[in-house]
Coordinates of C-alpha atoms in Angstrom, one line a residue:
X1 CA -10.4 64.2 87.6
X2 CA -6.8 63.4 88.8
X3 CA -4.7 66.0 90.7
X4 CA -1.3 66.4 90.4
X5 CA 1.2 68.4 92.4
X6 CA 3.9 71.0 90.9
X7 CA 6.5 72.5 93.4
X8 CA 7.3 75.6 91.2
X9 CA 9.4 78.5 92.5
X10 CA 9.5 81.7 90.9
X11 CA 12.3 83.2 88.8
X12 CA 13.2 85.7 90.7
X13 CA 14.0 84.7 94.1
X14 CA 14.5 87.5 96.8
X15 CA 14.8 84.7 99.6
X16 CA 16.4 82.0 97.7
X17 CA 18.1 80.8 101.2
X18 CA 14.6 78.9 101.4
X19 CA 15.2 76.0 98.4
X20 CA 18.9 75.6 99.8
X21 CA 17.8 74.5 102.7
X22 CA 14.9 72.3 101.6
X23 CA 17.6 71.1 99.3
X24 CA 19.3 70.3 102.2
X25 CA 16.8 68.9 104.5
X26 CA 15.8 66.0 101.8
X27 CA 19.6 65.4 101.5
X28 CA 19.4 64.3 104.6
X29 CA 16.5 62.7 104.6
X30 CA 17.9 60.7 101.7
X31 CA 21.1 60.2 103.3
X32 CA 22.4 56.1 103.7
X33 CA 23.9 57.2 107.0
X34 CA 20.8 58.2 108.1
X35 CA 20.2 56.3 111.8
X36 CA 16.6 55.8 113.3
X37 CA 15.8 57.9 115.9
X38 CA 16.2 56.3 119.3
X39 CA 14.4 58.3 121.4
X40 CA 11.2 57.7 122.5
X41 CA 8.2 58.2 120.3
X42 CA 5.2 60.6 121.5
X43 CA 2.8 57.8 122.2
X44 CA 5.6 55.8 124.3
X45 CA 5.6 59.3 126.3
X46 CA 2.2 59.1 127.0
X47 CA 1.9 55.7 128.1
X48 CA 5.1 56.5 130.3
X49 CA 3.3 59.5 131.2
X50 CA 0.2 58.0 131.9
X51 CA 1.9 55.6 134.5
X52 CA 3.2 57.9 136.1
X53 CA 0.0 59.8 136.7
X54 CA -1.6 56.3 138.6
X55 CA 2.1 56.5 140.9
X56 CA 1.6 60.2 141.8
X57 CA -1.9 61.0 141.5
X58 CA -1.7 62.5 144.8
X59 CA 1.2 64.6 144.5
X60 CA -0.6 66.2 140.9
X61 CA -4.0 66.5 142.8
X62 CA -5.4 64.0 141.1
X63 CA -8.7 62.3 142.2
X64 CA -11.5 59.8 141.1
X65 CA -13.9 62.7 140.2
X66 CA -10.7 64.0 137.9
X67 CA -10.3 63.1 134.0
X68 CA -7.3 64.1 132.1
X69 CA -6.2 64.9 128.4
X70 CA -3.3 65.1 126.4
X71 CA -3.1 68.3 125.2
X72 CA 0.9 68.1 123.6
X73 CA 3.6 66.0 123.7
X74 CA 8.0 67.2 123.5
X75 CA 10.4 64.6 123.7
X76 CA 14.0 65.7 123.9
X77 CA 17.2 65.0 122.3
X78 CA 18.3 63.2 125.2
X79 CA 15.0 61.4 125.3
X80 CA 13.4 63.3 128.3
X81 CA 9.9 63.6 128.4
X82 CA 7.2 66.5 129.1
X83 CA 3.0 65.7 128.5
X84 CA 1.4 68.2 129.0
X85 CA -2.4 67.5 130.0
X86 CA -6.0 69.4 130.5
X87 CA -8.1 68.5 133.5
X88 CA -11.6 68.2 133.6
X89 CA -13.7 67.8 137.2
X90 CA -16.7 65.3 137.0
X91 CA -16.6 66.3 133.3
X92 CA -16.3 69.9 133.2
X93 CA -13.4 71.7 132.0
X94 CA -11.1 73.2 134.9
X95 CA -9.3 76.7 134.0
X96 CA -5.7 76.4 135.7
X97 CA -6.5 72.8 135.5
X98 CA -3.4 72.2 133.0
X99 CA 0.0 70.6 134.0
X100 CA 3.4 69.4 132.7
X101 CA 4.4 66.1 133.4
X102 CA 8.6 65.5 133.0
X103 CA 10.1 62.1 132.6
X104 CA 13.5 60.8 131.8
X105 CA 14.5 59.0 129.1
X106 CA 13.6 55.6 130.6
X107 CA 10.1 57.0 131.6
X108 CA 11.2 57.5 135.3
X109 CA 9.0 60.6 136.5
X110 CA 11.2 63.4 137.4
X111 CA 8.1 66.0 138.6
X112 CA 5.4 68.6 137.1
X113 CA 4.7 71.9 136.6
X114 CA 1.2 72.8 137.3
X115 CA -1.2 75.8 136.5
X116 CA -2.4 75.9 140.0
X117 CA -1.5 73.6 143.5
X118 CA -5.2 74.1 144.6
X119 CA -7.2 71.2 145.7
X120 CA -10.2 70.7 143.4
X121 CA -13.1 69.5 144.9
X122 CA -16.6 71.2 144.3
X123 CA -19.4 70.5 146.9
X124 CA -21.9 71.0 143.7
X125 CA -21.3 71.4 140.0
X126 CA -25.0 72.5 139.8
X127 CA -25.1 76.5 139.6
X128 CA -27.6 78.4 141.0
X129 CA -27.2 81.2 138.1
X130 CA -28.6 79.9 134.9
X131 CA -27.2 79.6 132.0
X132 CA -29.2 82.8 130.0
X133 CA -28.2 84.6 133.0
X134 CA -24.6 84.0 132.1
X135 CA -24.7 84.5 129.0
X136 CA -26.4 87.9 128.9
X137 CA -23.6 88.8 131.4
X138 CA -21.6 88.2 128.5
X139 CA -23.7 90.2 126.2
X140 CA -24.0 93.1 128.8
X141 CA -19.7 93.3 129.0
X142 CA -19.8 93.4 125.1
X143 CA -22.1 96.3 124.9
X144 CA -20.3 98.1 127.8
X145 CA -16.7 97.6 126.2
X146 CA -18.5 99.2 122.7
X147 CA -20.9 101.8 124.5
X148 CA -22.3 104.4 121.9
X149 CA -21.9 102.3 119.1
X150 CA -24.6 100.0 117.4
X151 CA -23.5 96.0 117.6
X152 CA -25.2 94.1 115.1
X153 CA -26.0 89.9 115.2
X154 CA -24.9 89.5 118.9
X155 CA -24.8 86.2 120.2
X156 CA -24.4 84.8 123.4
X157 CA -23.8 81.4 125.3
X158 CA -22.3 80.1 128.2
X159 CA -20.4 77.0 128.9
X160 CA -20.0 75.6 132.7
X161 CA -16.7 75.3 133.7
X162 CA -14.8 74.8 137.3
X163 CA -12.1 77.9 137.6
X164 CA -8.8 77.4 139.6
X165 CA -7.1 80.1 137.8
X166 CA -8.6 82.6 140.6
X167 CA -8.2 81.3 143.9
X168 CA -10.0 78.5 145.4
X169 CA -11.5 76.5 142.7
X170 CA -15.3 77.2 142.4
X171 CA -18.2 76.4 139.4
X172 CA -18.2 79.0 137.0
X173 CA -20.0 80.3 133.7
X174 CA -17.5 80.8 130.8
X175 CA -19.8 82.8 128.7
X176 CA -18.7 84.3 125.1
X177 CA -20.9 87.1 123.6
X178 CA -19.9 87.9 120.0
X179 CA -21.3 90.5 117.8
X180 CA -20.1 92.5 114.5
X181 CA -19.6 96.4 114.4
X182 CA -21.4 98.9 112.4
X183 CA -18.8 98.4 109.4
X184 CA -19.7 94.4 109.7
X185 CA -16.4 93.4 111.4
X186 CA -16.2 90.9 114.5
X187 CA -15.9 92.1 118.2
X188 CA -15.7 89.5 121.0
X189 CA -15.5 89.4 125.3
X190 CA -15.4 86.4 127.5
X191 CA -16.9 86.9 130.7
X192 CA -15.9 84.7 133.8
X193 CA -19.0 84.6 136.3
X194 CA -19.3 82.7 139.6
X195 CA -21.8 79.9 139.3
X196 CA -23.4 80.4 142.8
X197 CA -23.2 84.3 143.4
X198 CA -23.4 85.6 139.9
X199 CA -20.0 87.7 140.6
X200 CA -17.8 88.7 137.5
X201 CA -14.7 86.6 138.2
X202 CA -13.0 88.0 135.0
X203 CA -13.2 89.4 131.6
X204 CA -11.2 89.8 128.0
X205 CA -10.9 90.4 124.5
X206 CA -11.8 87.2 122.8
X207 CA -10.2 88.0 119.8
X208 CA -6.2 87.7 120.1
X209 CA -5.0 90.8 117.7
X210 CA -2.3 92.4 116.8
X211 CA -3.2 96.0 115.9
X212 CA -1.1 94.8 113.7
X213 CA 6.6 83.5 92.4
X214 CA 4.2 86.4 93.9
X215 CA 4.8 90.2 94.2
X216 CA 4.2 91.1 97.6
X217 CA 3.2 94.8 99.5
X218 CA 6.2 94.4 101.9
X219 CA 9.0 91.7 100.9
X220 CA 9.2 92.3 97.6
X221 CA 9.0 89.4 94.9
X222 CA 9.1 86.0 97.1
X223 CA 8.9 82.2 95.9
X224 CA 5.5 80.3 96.5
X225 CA 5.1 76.9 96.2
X226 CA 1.7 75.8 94.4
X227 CA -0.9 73.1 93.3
X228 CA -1.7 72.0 90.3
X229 CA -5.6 71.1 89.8
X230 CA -6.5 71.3 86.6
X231 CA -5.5 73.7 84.2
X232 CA -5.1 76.4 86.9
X233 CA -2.8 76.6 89.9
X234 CA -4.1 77.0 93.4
X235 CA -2.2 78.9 96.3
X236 CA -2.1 76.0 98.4
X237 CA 1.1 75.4 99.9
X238 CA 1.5 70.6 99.3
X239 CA 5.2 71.1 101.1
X240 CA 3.6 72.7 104.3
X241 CA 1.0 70.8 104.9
X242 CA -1.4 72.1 102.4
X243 CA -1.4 75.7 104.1
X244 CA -3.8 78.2 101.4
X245 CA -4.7 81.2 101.1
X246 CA -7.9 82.5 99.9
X247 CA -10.4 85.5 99.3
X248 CA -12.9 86.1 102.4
X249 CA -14.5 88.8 99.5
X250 CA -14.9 91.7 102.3
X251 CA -17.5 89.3 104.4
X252 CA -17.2 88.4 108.2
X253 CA -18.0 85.4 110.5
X254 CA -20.2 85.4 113.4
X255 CA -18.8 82.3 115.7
X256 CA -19.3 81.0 119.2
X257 CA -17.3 77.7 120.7
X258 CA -16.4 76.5 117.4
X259 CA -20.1 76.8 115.7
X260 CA -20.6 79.6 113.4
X261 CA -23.7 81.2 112.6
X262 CA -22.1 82.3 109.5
X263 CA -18.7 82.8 108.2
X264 CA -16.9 84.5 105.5
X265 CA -15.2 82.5 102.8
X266 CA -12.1 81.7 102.1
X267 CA -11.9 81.1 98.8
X268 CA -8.8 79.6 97.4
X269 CA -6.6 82.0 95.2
X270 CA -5.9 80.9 91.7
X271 CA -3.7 82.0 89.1
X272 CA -3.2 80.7 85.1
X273 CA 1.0 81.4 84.9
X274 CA 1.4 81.2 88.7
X275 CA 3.0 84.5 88.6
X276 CA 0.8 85.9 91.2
X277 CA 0.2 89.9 92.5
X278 CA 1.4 92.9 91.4
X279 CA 3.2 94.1 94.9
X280 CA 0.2 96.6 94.7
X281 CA -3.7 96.8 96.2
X282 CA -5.2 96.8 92.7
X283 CA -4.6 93.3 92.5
X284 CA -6.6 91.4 95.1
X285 CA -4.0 88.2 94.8
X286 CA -0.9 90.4 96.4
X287 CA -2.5 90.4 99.5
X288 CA -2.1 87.2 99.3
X289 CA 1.0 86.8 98.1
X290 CA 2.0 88.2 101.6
X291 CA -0.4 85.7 103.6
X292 CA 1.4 83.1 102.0
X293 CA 4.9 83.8 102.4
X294 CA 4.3 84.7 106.1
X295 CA 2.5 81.5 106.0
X296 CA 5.4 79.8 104.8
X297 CA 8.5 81.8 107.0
X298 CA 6.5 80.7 110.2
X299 CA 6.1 77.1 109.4
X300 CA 9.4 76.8 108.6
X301 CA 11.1 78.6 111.5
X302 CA 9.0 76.2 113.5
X303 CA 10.4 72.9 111.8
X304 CA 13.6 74.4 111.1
X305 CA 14.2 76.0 114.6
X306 CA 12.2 74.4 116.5
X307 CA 11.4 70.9 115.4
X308 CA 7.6 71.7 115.6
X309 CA 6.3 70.5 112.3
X310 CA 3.1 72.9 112.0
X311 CA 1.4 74.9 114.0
X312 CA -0.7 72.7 116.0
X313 CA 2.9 69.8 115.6
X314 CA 0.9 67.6 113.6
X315 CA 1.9 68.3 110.1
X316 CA -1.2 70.0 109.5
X317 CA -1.5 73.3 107.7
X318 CA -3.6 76.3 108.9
X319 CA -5.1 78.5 106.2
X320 CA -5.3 82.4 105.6
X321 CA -8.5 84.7 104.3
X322 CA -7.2 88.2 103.1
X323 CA -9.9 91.1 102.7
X324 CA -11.9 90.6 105.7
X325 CA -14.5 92.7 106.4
X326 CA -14.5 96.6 105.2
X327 CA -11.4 98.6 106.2
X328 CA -10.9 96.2 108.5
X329 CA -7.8 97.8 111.1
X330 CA -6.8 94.1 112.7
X331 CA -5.7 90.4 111.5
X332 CA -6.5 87.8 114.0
X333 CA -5.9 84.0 114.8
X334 CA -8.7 81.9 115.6
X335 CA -8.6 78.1 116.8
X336 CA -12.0 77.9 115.7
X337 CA -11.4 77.2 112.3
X338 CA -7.5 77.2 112.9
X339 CA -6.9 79.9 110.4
X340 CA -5.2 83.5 110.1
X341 CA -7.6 86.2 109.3
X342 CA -6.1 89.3 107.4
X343 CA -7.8 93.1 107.0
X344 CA -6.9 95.2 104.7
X345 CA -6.7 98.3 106.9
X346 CA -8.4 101.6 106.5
X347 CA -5.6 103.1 104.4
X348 CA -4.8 105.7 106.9
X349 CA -4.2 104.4 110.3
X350 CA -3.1 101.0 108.9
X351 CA -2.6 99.2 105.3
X352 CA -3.6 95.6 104.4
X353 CA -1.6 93.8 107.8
X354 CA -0.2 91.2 105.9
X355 CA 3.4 92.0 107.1
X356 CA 6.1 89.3 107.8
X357 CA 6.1 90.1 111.7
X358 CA 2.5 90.1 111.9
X359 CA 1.7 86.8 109.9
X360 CA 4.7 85.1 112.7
X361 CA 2.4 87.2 115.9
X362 CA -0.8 85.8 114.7
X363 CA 0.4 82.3 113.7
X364 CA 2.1 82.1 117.4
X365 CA -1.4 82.3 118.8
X366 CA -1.4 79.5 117.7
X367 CA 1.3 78.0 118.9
X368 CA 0.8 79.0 122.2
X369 CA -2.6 77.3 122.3
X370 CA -1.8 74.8 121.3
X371 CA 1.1 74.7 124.4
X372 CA 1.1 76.6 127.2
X373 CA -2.0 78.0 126.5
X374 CA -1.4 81.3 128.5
X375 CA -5.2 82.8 129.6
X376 CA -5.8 86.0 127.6
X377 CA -5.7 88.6 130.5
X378 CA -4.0 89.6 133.4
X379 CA 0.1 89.1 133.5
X380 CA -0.5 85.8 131.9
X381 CA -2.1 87.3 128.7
X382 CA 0.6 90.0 128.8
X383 CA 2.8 86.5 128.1
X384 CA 0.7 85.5 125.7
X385 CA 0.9 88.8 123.7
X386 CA 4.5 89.0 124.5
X387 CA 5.2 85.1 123.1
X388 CA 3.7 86.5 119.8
X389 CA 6.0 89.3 119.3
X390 CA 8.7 87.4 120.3
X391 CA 8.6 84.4 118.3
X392 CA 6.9 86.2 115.5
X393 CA 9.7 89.0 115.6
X394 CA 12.3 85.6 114.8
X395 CA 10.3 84.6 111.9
X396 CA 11.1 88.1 110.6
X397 CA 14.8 87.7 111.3
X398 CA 14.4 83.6 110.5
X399 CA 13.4 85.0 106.9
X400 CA 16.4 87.2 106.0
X401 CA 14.4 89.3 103.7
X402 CA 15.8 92.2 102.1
X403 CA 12.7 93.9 101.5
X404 CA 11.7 93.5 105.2
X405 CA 14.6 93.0 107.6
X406 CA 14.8 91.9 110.7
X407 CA 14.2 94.5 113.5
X408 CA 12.9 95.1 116.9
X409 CA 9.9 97.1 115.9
X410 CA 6.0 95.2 115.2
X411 CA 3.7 95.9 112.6
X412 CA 6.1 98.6 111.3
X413 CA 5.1 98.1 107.9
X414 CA 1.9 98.3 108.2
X415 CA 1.1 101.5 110.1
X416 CA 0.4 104.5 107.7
X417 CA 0.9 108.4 108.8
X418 CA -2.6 108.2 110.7
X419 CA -1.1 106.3 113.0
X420 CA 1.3 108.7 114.2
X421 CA 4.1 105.8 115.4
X422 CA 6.9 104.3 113.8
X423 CA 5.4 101.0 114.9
X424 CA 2.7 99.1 116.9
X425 CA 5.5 98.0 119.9
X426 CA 9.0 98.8 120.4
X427 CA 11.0 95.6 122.1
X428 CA 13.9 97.8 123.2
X429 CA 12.1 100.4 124.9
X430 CA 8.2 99.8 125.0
X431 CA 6.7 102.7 126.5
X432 CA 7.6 104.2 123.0
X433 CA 4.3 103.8 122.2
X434 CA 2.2 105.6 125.3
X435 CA 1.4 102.3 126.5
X436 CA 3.3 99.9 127.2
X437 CA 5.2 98.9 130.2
X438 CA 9.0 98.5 130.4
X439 CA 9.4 96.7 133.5
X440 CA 7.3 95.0 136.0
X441 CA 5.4 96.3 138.7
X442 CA 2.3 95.3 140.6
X443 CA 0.1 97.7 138.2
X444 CA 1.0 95.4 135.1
X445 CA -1.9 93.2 135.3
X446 CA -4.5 95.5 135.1
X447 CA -2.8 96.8 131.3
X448 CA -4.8 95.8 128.7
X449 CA -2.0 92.7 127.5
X450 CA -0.7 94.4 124.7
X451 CA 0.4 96.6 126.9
X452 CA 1.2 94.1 129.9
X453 CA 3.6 92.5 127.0
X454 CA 6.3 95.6 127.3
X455 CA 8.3 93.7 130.4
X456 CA 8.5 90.7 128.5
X457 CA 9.2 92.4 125.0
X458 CA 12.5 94.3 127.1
X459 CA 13.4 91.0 128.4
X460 CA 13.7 89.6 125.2
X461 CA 15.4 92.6 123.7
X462 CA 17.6 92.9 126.5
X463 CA 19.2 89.1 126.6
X464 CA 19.4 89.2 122.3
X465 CA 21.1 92.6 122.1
X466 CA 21.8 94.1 125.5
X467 CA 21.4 97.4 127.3
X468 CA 22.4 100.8 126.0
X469 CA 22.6 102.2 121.9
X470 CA 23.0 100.9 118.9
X471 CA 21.7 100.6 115.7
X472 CA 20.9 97.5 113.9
X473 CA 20.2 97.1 110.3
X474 CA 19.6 100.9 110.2
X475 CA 17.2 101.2 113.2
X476 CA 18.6 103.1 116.2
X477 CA 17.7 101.5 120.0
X478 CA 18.5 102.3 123.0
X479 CA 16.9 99.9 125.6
X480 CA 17.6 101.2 129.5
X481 CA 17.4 98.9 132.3
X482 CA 15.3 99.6 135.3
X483 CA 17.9 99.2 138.1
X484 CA 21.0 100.6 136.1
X485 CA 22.5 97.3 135.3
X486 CA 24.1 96.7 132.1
X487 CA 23.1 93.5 130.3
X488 CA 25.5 92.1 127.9
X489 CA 23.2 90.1 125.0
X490 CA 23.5 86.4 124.0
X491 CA 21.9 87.0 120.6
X492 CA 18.5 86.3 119.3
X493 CA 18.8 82.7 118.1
X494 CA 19.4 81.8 121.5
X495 CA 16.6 83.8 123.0
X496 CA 14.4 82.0 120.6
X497 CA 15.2 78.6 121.6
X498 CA 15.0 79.8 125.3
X499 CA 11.7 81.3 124.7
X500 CA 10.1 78.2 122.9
X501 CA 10.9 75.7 125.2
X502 CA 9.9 77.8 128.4
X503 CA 6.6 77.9 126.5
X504 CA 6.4 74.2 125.4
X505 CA 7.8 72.7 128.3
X506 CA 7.3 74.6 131.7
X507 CA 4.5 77.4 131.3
X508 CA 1.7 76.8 132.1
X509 CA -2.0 78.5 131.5
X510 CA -1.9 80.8 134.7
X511 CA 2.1 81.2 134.2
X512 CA 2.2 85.3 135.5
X513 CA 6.0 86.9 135.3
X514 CA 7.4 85.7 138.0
X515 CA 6.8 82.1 137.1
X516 CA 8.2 83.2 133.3
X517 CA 11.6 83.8 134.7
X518 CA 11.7 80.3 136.4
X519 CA 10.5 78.7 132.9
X520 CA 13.0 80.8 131.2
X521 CA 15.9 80.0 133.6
X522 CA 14.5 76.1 133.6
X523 CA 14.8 76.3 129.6
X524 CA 18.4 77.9 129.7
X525 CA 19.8 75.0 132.0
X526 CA 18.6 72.9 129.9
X527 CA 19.7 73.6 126.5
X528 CA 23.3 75.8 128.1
X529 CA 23.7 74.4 131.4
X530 CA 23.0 75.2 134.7
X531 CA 25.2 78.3 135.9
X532 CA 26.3 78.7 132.0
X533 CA 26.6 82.6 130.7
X534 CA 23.1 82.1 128.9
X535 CA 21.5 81.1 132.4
X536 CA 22.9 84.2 133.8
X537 CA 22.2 86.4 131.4
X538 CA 18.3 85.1 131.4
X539 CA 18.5 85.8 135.7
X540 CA 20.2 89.3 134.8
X541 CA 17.7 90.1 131.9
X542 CA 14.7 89.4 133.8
X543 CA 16.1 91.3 136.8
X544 CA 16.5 94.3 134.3
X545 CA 13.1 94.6 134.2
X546 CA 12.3 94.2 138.2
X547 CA 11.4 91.0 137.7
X548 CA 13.6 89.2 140.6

């Protein structure tokens, strides 16, 4: 059977801004002017790059027992160029073992950035812990973090690894227990443990969350672009790299370093008039509706904004499940099976979290591990988080929906009276919601990193909007400074574009706050100038918030 594609938007467009500028983006993509693009391709940057790692293997730490990887390549305007590579030591992975490598446009090596400066060299890589050992570490942290409550199908392993994100390098277990709840849903902790001493080096979530023509639940009626296969028409996105979304049916998944013991479905939506949803629960397919258009906002902030053509910059499309598990309160992002994962919330505390902002958080997860990679605790999962609501709040602004406009506030369409907030986070002023920190002190790495997030989430507030009151599409903030200051704003396009290429181009996986503000200042010279009024307002931001 033959399968044909059909591009069909809906009648009734509420973000017709999106064909206009597809429209335009073939235009020029048509156009007879059109010049080939003279920088440097990606693979030219890695063979520039790999030179220069023979010339300055010293200066990167580099040695005979070392192996290295491409993890992401971003080549400038200009034709500058930044690989960005994963270490391994006598072939095991190294945590903090990541580095940026920077050349100019005629390959000449201009320096690095590196996760850690620490010589790596291991007298053994044989551990004297064993590997069950490890693992029912693992298993023991899991059951501790859910104490009282009954895990079902918990699974444990362990995977030997050399850490250099905590001090002197040393062999390490990086063990993942996973295990599902007692309503069937998925809970998850990593567990760092010294190989020779059986000493917990560290410990988090493994699970990156955000507490969170179709009709949608939050941005009203939206366009979709579909397939064609057959006499039915698939919600599968052939403009974005064949992006779906489909019906997990109220299952789970049970996975452990990319193999699953079992998984829930994902079960491509279709529809017989591609008229899909009825911007109500009753119908199963409005759910998706709103996977789908978040889906679609994010990819195209990326390529629009951003040059990054996907999540992982490949073209490739992720894919969504909606109705996961049974009142399930999260939606999560998981590079296992590179896929968004939506609950539909208990009805109380939180509907279906298939909002705008949430499907940009989850989808940055993405993003970022695909970059920077930021580890998923201490200040540099606070980063992480904060990356998420960043970028993911300038999808929501990217999309100009009138249904769901753009704003400072996460998740604030999907928390119900239960909840008892306006919002999950509040960028202006994040201790809104109990949690959160404002500004940075010596404390903020121990906050669990949605938490650890606040400093950065002020930043970001601080150098779009500036300090003080004011209300913005018909939310009131008023975002105070921690040493008085007053912070004029540079708007949030240009704190986007600060914030991505900080992440893509000089943070690194043990990037804490203090080494944010010299990525973010770093980004700012480069796209403003050094000394400009953006690269002082990024010094004064970041000082707003005691980071200095």
């Amino acid at each position: 059977m033959s399968r044909t594609t059909r591009h069909l938007r809906a009648s009734r467009l509420a973000t017709a801004g999106i064909a206009a500028t597809t429209a335009t983006l073939l235009a020029v993509a048509l156009s007879p002017t059109a010049h080939a693009d003279p920088r440097p391709t990606r693979s030219a940057a890695v063979d520039n790059a790999a030179s220069a790692l023979k010339a300055h293997a010293a200066s990167l730490g580099l040695t005979a027992a070392q192996g290295t990887t491409v993890r992401d390549v971003v080549v400038d305007r200009d034709g500058t160029q930044h690989v960005r590579y994963d270490r391994t030591y006598r072939a095991l992975p190294v945590l903090g073992g990541d580095f940026v490598v920077h050349l100019a446009a005629d390959g000449g090596y201009r320096g690095a950035d590196r996760a850690t400066r620490a010589a790596i060299s291991l007298a053994s890589t044989t551990p004297a812990v064993s590997e069950p050992r490890a693992a029912g570490l693992a298993a023991d942290a899991l059951r501790a973090e859910h104490l009282g409550e009954r895990l079902g199908k918990l699974d444990a392993r362990a995977e030997l690894v050399v850490d250099a994100l905590h001090g002197t390098p040393r062999l390490a277990w990086r063990s993942n227990a996973v295990a599902q709840d007692s309503l069937g849903n998925p809970v998850a902790r990593t567990v760092l443990t010294d190989a020779r001493t059986g000493a917990q080096i560290d410990a988090w979530d493994s699970i990156e969350t955000a507490t969170g023509d179709g009709q949608s639940l939050y941005s009203g009626t939206v366009p979709l672009e579909t397939t064609v296969s057959g006499t039915t028409n698939q919600l599968k996105d052939p403009t974005r790299g064949n992006t779906y979304t489909g019906d997990a049916a109220n299952k789970t998944d049970l996975c452990i370093f990319g193999i699953c013991i079992s998984r829930a479905p994902s079960t491509v939506f279709t529809d017989a008039d591609n008229h899909w949803g009825t911007g109500t629960t009753a119908d199963r397919a409005t759910a998706a509706v709103d996977a789908q258009y978040g889906t679609n906002e994010t990819w195209d902030y990326y390529k629009n904004v951003h040059g990054r053509n996907g999540i992982a910059g490949d073209g490739k499309g992720s894919y969504n499940r909606v109705h996961y598990g049974n009142s399930y309160n999260n939606a999560f992002w998981d590079d296992s099976c590179f896929c968004m994962t939506y609950g539909d919330g208990d009805g109380t505390t939180f509907g279906p979290l298939v909002a705008l902002d949430v499907a940009g958080h989850e989808m940055t997860h993405g993003v970022t591990s695909k970059t920077a990679a930021l580890t998923y605790s201490g200040e540099s999962g606070g980063l992480n988080e904060a990356t998420s609501d960043i970028l993911g709040t300038m999808v929501e602004w990217y999309a100009d929906n009138a249904s769901d406009q753009g704003d400072y506030l996460i998740g604030e369409k999907i928390v119900k009276p239960g909840f008892g907030k306006a919002a999950l986070r509040f960028m202006d002023k994040p201790s809104k919601d109990g949690s959160s920190a404002d500004s940075w002190s010596s404390s903020v790495g121990n906050l669990d990193v949605h938490y650890s997030s606040g400093v950065a989430n002020h930043f970001a507030y601080l150098l779009a909007e500036g300090s003080g009151a004011k209300t913005i599409n018909g939310v009131a903030y008023d975002s105070p400074t921690s040493n008085g200051s007053t912070v004029t704003g540079i708007g949030r396009d240009k704190v986007g574009k600060i914030w991505y290429r900080a992440l893509t181009v000089y943070m690194t996986s043990s990037t804490n706050y203090a080494g944010a503000r010299t990525a973010t200042l770093n980004a700012a010279k480069d796209l403003y100038g050094n000394g400009s009024a953006e690269y002082n307002a990024v010094a004064s931001a970041w000082s707003a918030v005691n980071v200095n």
